[in-house]
Short mmCIF file of C-alpha atoms in Angstrom, two decimals:
data_model
loop_
_atom_site.label_atom_id
_atom_site.label_comp_id
_atom_site.label_asym_id
_atom_site.label_seq_id
_atom_site.Cartn_x
_atom_site.Cartn_y
_atom_site.Cartn_z
CA UNK A 254 0.00 0.00 0.00
CA UNK A 255 1.35 3.43 -0.90
CA UNK A 256 1.00 6.02 1.87
CA UNK A 257 1.22 9.06 -0.44
CA UNK A 258 3.04 11.27 2.07
CA UNK A 259 5.03 13.82 0.03
CA UNK A 260 8.78 13.19 0.10
CA UNK A 261 10.43 16.48 1.03
CA UNK A 262 13.58 17.61 -0.79
CA UNK A 263 16.58 19.32 0.84
CA UNK A 264 19.61 21.22 -0.39
CA UNK A 265 22.68 19.12 0.45
CA UNK A 266 24.83 22.19 1.14
CA UNK A 267 22.50 24.37 3.22
CA UNK A 268 20.37 21.52 4.62
CA UNK A 269 17.32 23.69 3.94
CA UNK A 270 14.11 22.45 2.38
CA UNK A 271 13.69 23.01 -1.36
CA UNK A 272 10.17 24.46 -1.87
CA UNK A 273 7.74 22.70 -4.16
CA UNK A 274 6.97 25.25 -6.93
CA UNK A 275 3.40 23.97 -7.15
CA UNK A 276 2.70 24.60 -3.48
CA UNK A 277 1.44 27.79 -1.88
CA UNK A 278 3.76 30.09 0.03
CA UNK A 279 3.27 31.00 3.68
CA UNK A 280 0.51 33.55 4.10
CA UNK A 281 1.87 36.97 5.12
CA UNK A 282 1.91 38.00 8.77
CA UNK A 283 3.90 40.40 10.97
CA UNK A 284 6.64 38.17 12.39
CA UNK A 285 7.96 40.79 14.83
CA UNK A 286 4.51 41.50 16.22
CA UNK A 287 3.74 37.79 16.48
CA UNK A 288 6.96 37.21 18.45
CA UNK A 289 5.66 39.61 21.13
CA UNK A 290 2.37 37.79 21.63
CA UNK A 291 1.79 35.22 24.37
CA UNK A 292 2.05 32.46 21.79
CA UNK A 293 5.19 33.88 20.19
CA UNK A 294 6.94 34.19 23.55
CA UNK A 295 5.94 30.64 24.45
CA UNK A 296 7.43 29.31 21.23
CA UNK A 297 10.71 31.12 21.88
CA UNK A 298 10.89 29.74 25.41
CA UNK A 299 10.09 26.20 24.28
CA UNK A 300 12.94 26.30 21.77
CA UNK A 301 15.59 27.04 24.40
CA UNK A 302 16.00 23.42 25.50
CA UNK A 303 16.11 22.17 21.92
CA UNK A 304 18.66 24.74 20.78
CA UNK A 305 20.95 24.00 23.69
CA UNK A 306 20.85 20.20 23.40
CA UNK A 307 19.73 19.51 19.83
CA UNK A 308 22.72 17.20 19.31
CA UNK A 309 22.45 15.58 22.75
CA UNK A 310 18.85 14.44 23.17
CA UNK A 311 19.67 12.38 26.29
CA UNK A 312 21.94 14.92 27.97
CA UNK A 313 21.60 14.80 31.79
CA UNK A 314 20.18 18.33 31.71
CA UNK A 315 17.47 17.18 29.31
CA UNK A 316 16.57 14.24 31.53
CA UNK A 317 16.50 16.54 34.57
CA UNK A 318 14.38 19.11 32.73
CA UNK A 319 11.64 16.58 32.08
CA UNK A 320 11.92 14.98 35.51
CA UNK A 321 11.20 18.38 37.07
CA UNK A 322 8.01 18.34 35.02
CA UNK A 323 7.03 14.90 36.23
CA UNK A 324 8.16 12.86 33.22
CA UNK A 325 10.68 10.12 32.48
CA UNK A 326 12.32 10.27 29.06
CA UNK A 327 13.66 7.24 27.19
CA UNK A 328 15.17 7.07 23.69
CA UNK A 329 15.40 3.96 21.52
CA UNK A 330 17.12 3.05 18.22
CA UNK A 331 18.92 6.41 18.10
CA UNK A 332 22.38 5.03 17.38
CA UNK A 333 21.41 2.76 14.47
CA UNK A 334 20.82 3.67 10.81
CA UNK A 335 21.47 7.35 11.55
CA UNK A 336 18.47 7.46 13.82
CA UNK A 337 15.93 6.96 11.01
CA UNK A 338 13.89 4.64 13.19
CA UNK A 339 14.50 6.29 16.55
CA UNK A 340 11.68 7.07 18.92
CA UNK A 341 11.42 8.62 22.37
CA UNK A 342 8.95 7.65 25.08
CA UNK A 343 7.72 9.92 27.88
CA UNK A 344 5.92 8.42 30.86
CA UNK A 345 4.58 10.03 34.06
CA UNK A 346 6.98 9.46 36.95
CA UNK A 347 4.11 8.49 39.24
CA UNK A 348 2.57 5.76 37.07
CA UNK A 349 0.75 3.10 39.08
CA UNK A 350 1.25 -0.61 38.40
CA UNK A 351 -2.48 -1.34 38.55
CA UNK A 352 -3.44 1.35 36.02
CA UNK A 353 -3.39 1.70 32.24
CA UNK A 354 -2.45 4.88 30.42
CA UNK A 355 -3.65 6.46 27.18
CA UNK A 356 -0.92 7.10 24.62
CA UNK A 357 -0.32 9.74 21.95
CA UNK A 358 1.87 8.77 18.97
CA UNK A 359 3.08 12.20 17.89
CA UNK A 360 4.79 12.60 14.48
CA UNK A 361 7.25 15.45 13.93
CA UNK A 362 7.10 18.20 11.33
CA UNK A 363 8.92 17.82 8.02
CA UNK A 364 12.68 18.22 8.25
CA UNK A 365 12.82 18.51 12.04
CA UNK A 366 13.85 16.12 14.79
CA UNK A 367 11.86 14.26 17.39
CA UNK A 368 13.51 16.25 20.19
CA UNK A 369 12.10 19.44 18.68
CA UNK A 370 8.65 17.84 18.53
CA UNK A 371 9.01 17.08 22.25
CA UNK A 372 8.73 20.84 22.92
CA UNK A 373 5.35 21.28 21.18
CA UNK A 374 3.26 21.21 24.35
CA UNK A 375 2.00 17.64 24.60
CA UNK A 376 4.64 16.77 27.22
CA UNK A 377 3.53 19.67 29.38
CA UNK A 378 0.15 18.00 29.77
CA UNK A 379 1.32 14.38 30.03
CA UNK A 380 2.38 14.42 33.70
CA UNK A 381 -0.79 16.24 34.78
CA UNK A 382 -3.30 14.41 32.60
CA UNK A 383 -1.54 11.04 33.05
CA UNK A 384 -0.83 9.81 29.54
CA UNK A 385 2.19 8.47 27.64
CA UNK A 386 3.71 10.24 24.62
CA UNK A 387 5.78 8.58 21.90
CA UNK A 388 7.75 10.65 19.37
CA UNK A 389 8.81 8.54 16.33
CA UNK A 390 11.17 9.55 13.55
CA UNK A 391 9.07 7.48 11.12
CA UNK A 392 11.99 6.82 8.78
CA UNK A 393 13.33 10.37 8.57
CA UNK A 394 12.51 13.93 7.59
CA UNK A 395 9.32 13.25 5.68
CA UNK A 396 7.70 10.67 8.01
CA UNK A 397 7.35 8.58 4.88
CA UNK A 398 7.69 5.20 6.65
CA UNK A 399 5.01 5.84 9.26
CA UNK A 400 2.78 3.12 7.82
CA UNK A 401 5.35 0.50 8.89
CA UNK A 402 6.88 2.33 11.86
CA UNK A 403 3.59 2.83 13.70
CA UNK A 404 2.75 -0.89 13.97
CA UNK A 405 6.42 -1.79 14.62
CA UNK A 406 6.76 0.61 17.53
CA UNK A 407 3.39 -0.39 18.94
CA UNK A 408 4.41 -4.04 18.93
CA UNK A 409 7.76 -3.18 20.52
CA UNK A 410 6.04 -1.27 23.31
CA UNK A 411 3.77 -4.26 23.91
CA UNK A 412 6.83 -6.49 24.20
CA UNK A 413 8.41 -4.01 26.62
CA UNK A 414 5.20 -4.21 28.69
CA UNK A 415 4.47 -0.52 28.91
CA UNK A 416 1.18 -0.03 30.81
CA UNK A 417 -0.59 1.36 27.73
CA UNK A 418 -4.35 1.45 27.50
CA UNK A 419 -4.53 -0.13 24.06
CA UNK A 420 -8.11 1.05 23.57
CA UNK A 421 -6.89 4.65 23.84
CA UNK A 422 -4.00 5.05 21.42
CA UNK A 423 -4.13 8.33 19.48
CA UNK A 424 -2.23 9.49 16.41
CA UNK A 425 -1.27 13.16 16.28
CA UNK A 426 1.27 15.25 14.39
CA UNK A 427 2.31 18.64 13.10
CA UNK A 428 2.78 19.66 9.45
CA UNK A 429 4.22 16.61 7.65
CA UNK A 430 3.41 14.78 10.88
CA UNK A 431 -0.26 15.63 10.47
CA UNK A 432 -0.24 13.62 7.25
CA UNK A 433 1.64 10.86 9.07
CA UNK A 434 -0.99 10.75 11.82
CA UNK A 435 -3.74 10.22 9.25
CA UNK A 436 -1.68 7.64 7.39
CA UNK A 437 -0.94 5.69 10.59
CA UNK A 438 -4.61 5.65 11.58
CA UNK A 439 -5.79 4.61 8.11
CA UNK A 440 -3.13 1.90 7.91
CA UNK A 441 -3.86 0.46 11.35
CA UNK A 442 -7.35 1.68 12.32
CA UNK A 443 -7.77 -1.09 14.84
CA UNK A 444 -4.85 0.48 16.78
CA UNK A 445 -5.96 4.13 16.61
CA UNK A 446 -8.91 5.51 18.58
CA UNK A 447 -8.78 9.02 17.05
CA UNK A 448 -6.45 11.52 15.34
CA UNK A 449 -5.33 15.10 15.99
CA UNK A 450 -4.25 16.94 12.85
CA UNK A 451 -2.11 20.09 13.23
CA UNK A 452 -2.64 22.14 11.09
CA UNK A 453 -6.15 21.17 10.35
CA UNK A 454 -6.18 20.52 6.64
CA UNK A 455 -2.79 19.35 5.44
CA UNK A 456 -3.85 15.72 4.81
CA UNK A 457 -6.66 16.89 2.55
CA UNK A 458 -4.21 19.15 0.69
CA UNK A 459 -1.51 16.58 0.02
CA UNK A 460 -2.74 13.02 0.46
CA UNK A 461 -4.59 11.12 -2.24
CA UNK A 462 -7.67 9.36 -0.94
CA UNK A 463 -9.30 10.17 -4.27
CA UNK A 464 -6.72 8.35 -6.43
CA UNK A 465 -5.82 5.47 -4.10
CA UNK A 466 -8.88 3.83 -2.58
CA UNK A 467 -6.64 1.18 -1.03
CA UNK A 468 -5.20 4.00 1.10
CA UNK A 469 -8.39 4.39 3.09
CA UNK A 470 -9.97 1.01 2.41
CA UNK A 471 -7.67 -0.36 5.11
CA UNK A 472 -9.98 1.33 7.63
CA UNK A 473 -12.19 -1.75 7.11
CA UNK A 474 -15.24 0.37 7.71
CA UNK A 475 -13.93 1.47 11.11
CA UNK A 476 -14.70 5.04 12.11
CA UNK A 477 -11.75 7.36 12.76
CA UNK A 478 -12.77 10.51 14.67
CA UNK A 479 -10.51 13.54 14.38
CA UNK A 480 -9.82 17.08 15.51
CA UNK A 481 -8.32 19.49 12.97
CA UNK A 482 -6.56 22.53 14.45
CA UNK A 483 -4.65 25.40 12.85
CA UNK A 484 -4.45 29.14 12.33
CA UNK A 485 -6.03 31.40 9.74
CA UNK A 486 -2.55 32.50 8.54
CA UNK A 487 -1.42 28.88 8.09
CA UNK A 488 -1.37 28.00 4.41
CA UNK A 489 -1.93 24.35 5.32
CA UNK A 490 -5.28 25.01 7.02
CA UNK A 491 -7.67 23.55 4.49
CA UNK A 492 -10.48 24.33 3.63
CA UNK A 493 -9.81 28.06 3.73
CA UNK A 494 -10.46 31.17 1.66
CA UNK A 495 -7.15 30.87 -0.19
CA UNK A 496 -8.26 27.70 -2.00
CA UNK A 497 -10.37 29.76 -4.41
CA UNK A 498 -7.58 30.10 -6.98
CA UNK A 499 -5.78 26.81 -6.36
CA UNK A 500 -5.58 24.39 -9.28
CA UNK A 501 -5.71 21.39 -6.93
CA UNK A 502 -8.93 22.47 -5.27
CA UNK A 503 -11.16 19.82 -6.84
CA UNK A 504 -9.13 16.84 -5.71
CA UNK A 505 -8.77 18.40 -2.26
CA UNK A 506 -12.54 18.72 -2.02
CA UNK A 507 -12.78 15.07 -3.05
CA UNK A 508 -10.27 14.09 -0.35
CA UNK A 509 -12.28 15.85 2.33
CA UNK A 510 -15.53 14.40 1.00
CA UNK A 511 -14.16 10.85 1.30
CA UNK A 512 -12.97 11.52 4.84
CA UNK A 513 -16.34 12.91 5.94
CA UNK A 514 -18.38 10.13 4.34
CA UNK A 515 -16.24 6.99 4.77
CA UNK A 516 -13.73 7.65 7.54
CA UNK A 517 -15.30 10.06 10.05
CA UNK A 518 -18.72 8.74 9.02
CA UNK A 519 -20.66 11.90 9.84
CA UNK A 520 -24.39 11.43 10.33
CA UNK A 521 -25.76 14.26 8.20
CA UNK A 522 -23.38 13.73 5.30
CA UNK A 523 -23.97 15.90 2.26
CA UNK A 524 -21.70 15.57 -0.79
CA UNK A 525 -19.24 18.45 -1.05
CA UNK A 526 -18.77 20.54 -4.15
CA UNK A 527 -16.15 23.15 -5.02
CA UNK A 528 -18.83 25.59 -6.14
CA UNK A 529 -20.76 25.46 -2.88
CA UNK A 530 -17.64 25.69 -0.74
CA UNK A 531 -16.43 28.70 -2.73
CA UNK A 532 -19.81 30.36 -2.28
CA UNK A 533 -19.58 29.92 1.50
CA UNK A 534 -15.95 31.10 1.61
CA UNK A 535 -16.74 34.22 -0.38
CA UNK A 536 -20.24 35.24 0.64
CA UNK A 537 -21.53 33.53 3.78
CA UNK A 538 -22.76 35.83 6.54
CA UNK A 539 -21.56 33.31 9.12
CA UNK A 540 -17.89 33.98 10.04
CA UNK A 541 -17.25 30.27 10.67
CA UNK A 542 -18.65 29.24 7.28
CA UNK A 543 -16.72 32.09 5.64
CA UNK A 544 -13.47 30.78 7.15
CA UNK A 545 -13.93 27.04 6.60
CA UNK A 546 -16.28 26.80 3.62
CA UNK A 547 -18.26 24.15 5.50
CA UNK A 548 -21.72 24.03 7.05
CA UNK A 549 -21.15 22.43 10.45
CA UNK A 550 -23.76 20.80 12.66
CA UNK A 551 -22.73 23.37 15.27
CA UNK A 552 -20.34 26.32 15.12
CA UNK A 553 -18.91 28.67 17.75
CA UNK A 554 -16.14 31.10 18.69
CA UNK A 555 -13.94 31.32 21.79
CA UNK A 556 -10.85 33.07 23.17
CA UNK A 557 -7.74 31.23 24.44
CA UNK A 558 -4.20 32.44 25.22
CA UNK A 559 -4.63 35.83 23.61
CA UNK A 560 -6.12 34.44 20.39
CA UNK A 561 -9.66 34.45 19.05
CA UNK A 562 -10.79 31.10 17.65
CA UNK A 563 -13.47 29.87 15.26
CA UNK A 564 -14.73 26.32 15.45
CA UNK A 565 -17.28 23.82 14.26
CA UNK A 566 -18.27 20.16 14.58
CA UNK A 567 -19.86 17.34 12.65
CA UNK A 568 -21.60 14.60 14.63
CA UNK A 569 -21.75 10.86 14.10
CA UNK A 570 -24.78 8.60 14.37
CA UNK A 571 -24.15 8.20 18.10
CA UNK A 572 -23.96 11.96 18.67
CA UNK A 573 -20.17 11.94 19.01
CA UNK A 574 -18.26 14.91 17.53
CA UNK A 575 -16.50 12.81 14.89
CA UNK A 576 -14.97 15.88 13.21
CA UNK A 577 -14.03 18.99 15.17
CA UNK A 578 -12.44 22.03 13.56
CA UNK A 579 -10.73 24.88 15.42
CA UNK A 580 -8.76 27.75 13.90
CA UNK A 581 -6.98 30.64 15.65
CA UNK A 582 -7.32 34.00 13.90
CA UNK A 583 -4.03 35.37 12.61
CA UNK A 584 -1.85 32.44 13.72
CA UNK A 585 0.71 31.05 11.20
CA UNK A 586 2.24 27.58 10.70
CA UNK A 587 3.22 26.83 14.32
CA UNK A 588 2.18 24.51 17.14
CA UNK A 589 1.88 25.54 20.78
CA UNK A 590 0.28 24.55 24.08
CA UNK A 591 -3.27 25.72 23.30
CA UNK A 592 -3.35 23.30 20.38
CA UNK A 593 -2.11 20.50 22.61
CA UNK A 594 -4.80 21.29 25.18
CA UNK A 595 -7.54 21.33 22.56
CA UNK A 596 -6.26 18.13 20.97
CA UNK A 597 -6.06 16.19 24.24
CA UNK A 598 -9.44 17.46 25.41
CA UNK A 599 -10.89 15.93 22.25
CA UNK A 600 -8.87 12.73 21.95
CA UNK A 601 -9.32 11.47 25.51
CA UNK A 602 -13.06 10.89 25.00
CA UNK A 603 -12.62 8.21 22.31
CA UNK A 604 -11.59 4.59 22.59
CA UNK A 605 -11.42 1.63 20.23
CA UNK A 606 -12.99 -1.62 21.43
CA UNK A 607 -10.23 -4.22 21.09
CA UNK A 608 -12.64 -7.05 20.29
CA UNK A 609 -15.09 -5.43 17.89
CA UNK A 610 -13.06 -2.47 16.58
CA UNK A 611 -15.99 -0.17 17.38
CA UNK A 612 -15.25 3.51 17.94
CA UNK A 613 -16.75 4.46 21.33
CA UNK A 614 -17.28 8.00 22.65
CA UNK A 615 -17.28 8.69 26.39
CA UNK A 616 -18.32 12.30 27.09
CA UNK A 617 -17.39 12.26 30.80
CA UNK A 618 -13.89 10.77 30.92
CA UNK A 619 -11.33 13.10 32.51
CA UNK A 620 -7.87 11.53 32.54
CA UNK A 621 -5.44 9.44 30.55
CA UNK A 622 -5.17 7.03 33.46
CA UNK A 623 -7.81 4.40 34.20
#
């Protein structure tokens, strides 16, 4: 099965990514002003540990840093094959032997390392909310071996007897990792209870459900709920107003249509069309519809960490929010703690029955531990 994750290209001299000429550029925003916001300052602070120890991911200071935050860090397969198949595991220091713990399999952004992904905000919650986080390299810069790495690492963790709640394994990721999270869940749906996609539309931009039915047929009819989070200045937040002039818009609409109908399995499914989405994006009086180009079952706005957000949901037959969208106004292609909070608050309510494969929604669950 081909996973269709785009293989990123890099300049061998500068080690910088070579842009795809057919892709959109970053939407303009005031970088200096953004750096002075609460989110911008948080991102700068989070990068300090990575910048200091980027070449020493298991430095004693790194271990101590996470221990102070209630977490144990482990790193596996780092010294073999140039670390292509490395992965780190973070567990709460106070785990109980008679408990099981939800797990997030978080895939890194394109071209970056797993120890940078460790600073994205999911670790900050793990000790408090009592869940395990795994950061895989997935074969390298592009995450292009996630379809084999996800089941391999899961089996290895079983063999190592980690106290994982196997009904509550979640796939999440940022940028290229958002595509990897979707690929992992579609490849092994019986292992994944739900997905968190950051930013909220990249899989529909780049993956190819519409040309490779075997890519999503592996879901075996199993529902995959998901939350899709981004910013309005993030060019990878699809659907969005900037798709109006994009030559790939029709196949992207088809991608999203397949996800809504066959994978999320929304109850009030209505076939999507480019024309109708463009009408909503251009002329709707509803600010949520005008941002997303979608008519949600419910829509809303809220304010978190100095940012105004727009959101909407589609429900499944059981009333579960099988697709949740949230987008922060003016925020570019970054990931920070508010996204992690929103993602976990969504993911923790879903589990996958290990016998039947059924996707089950629990509206009252509070923790990763049970």
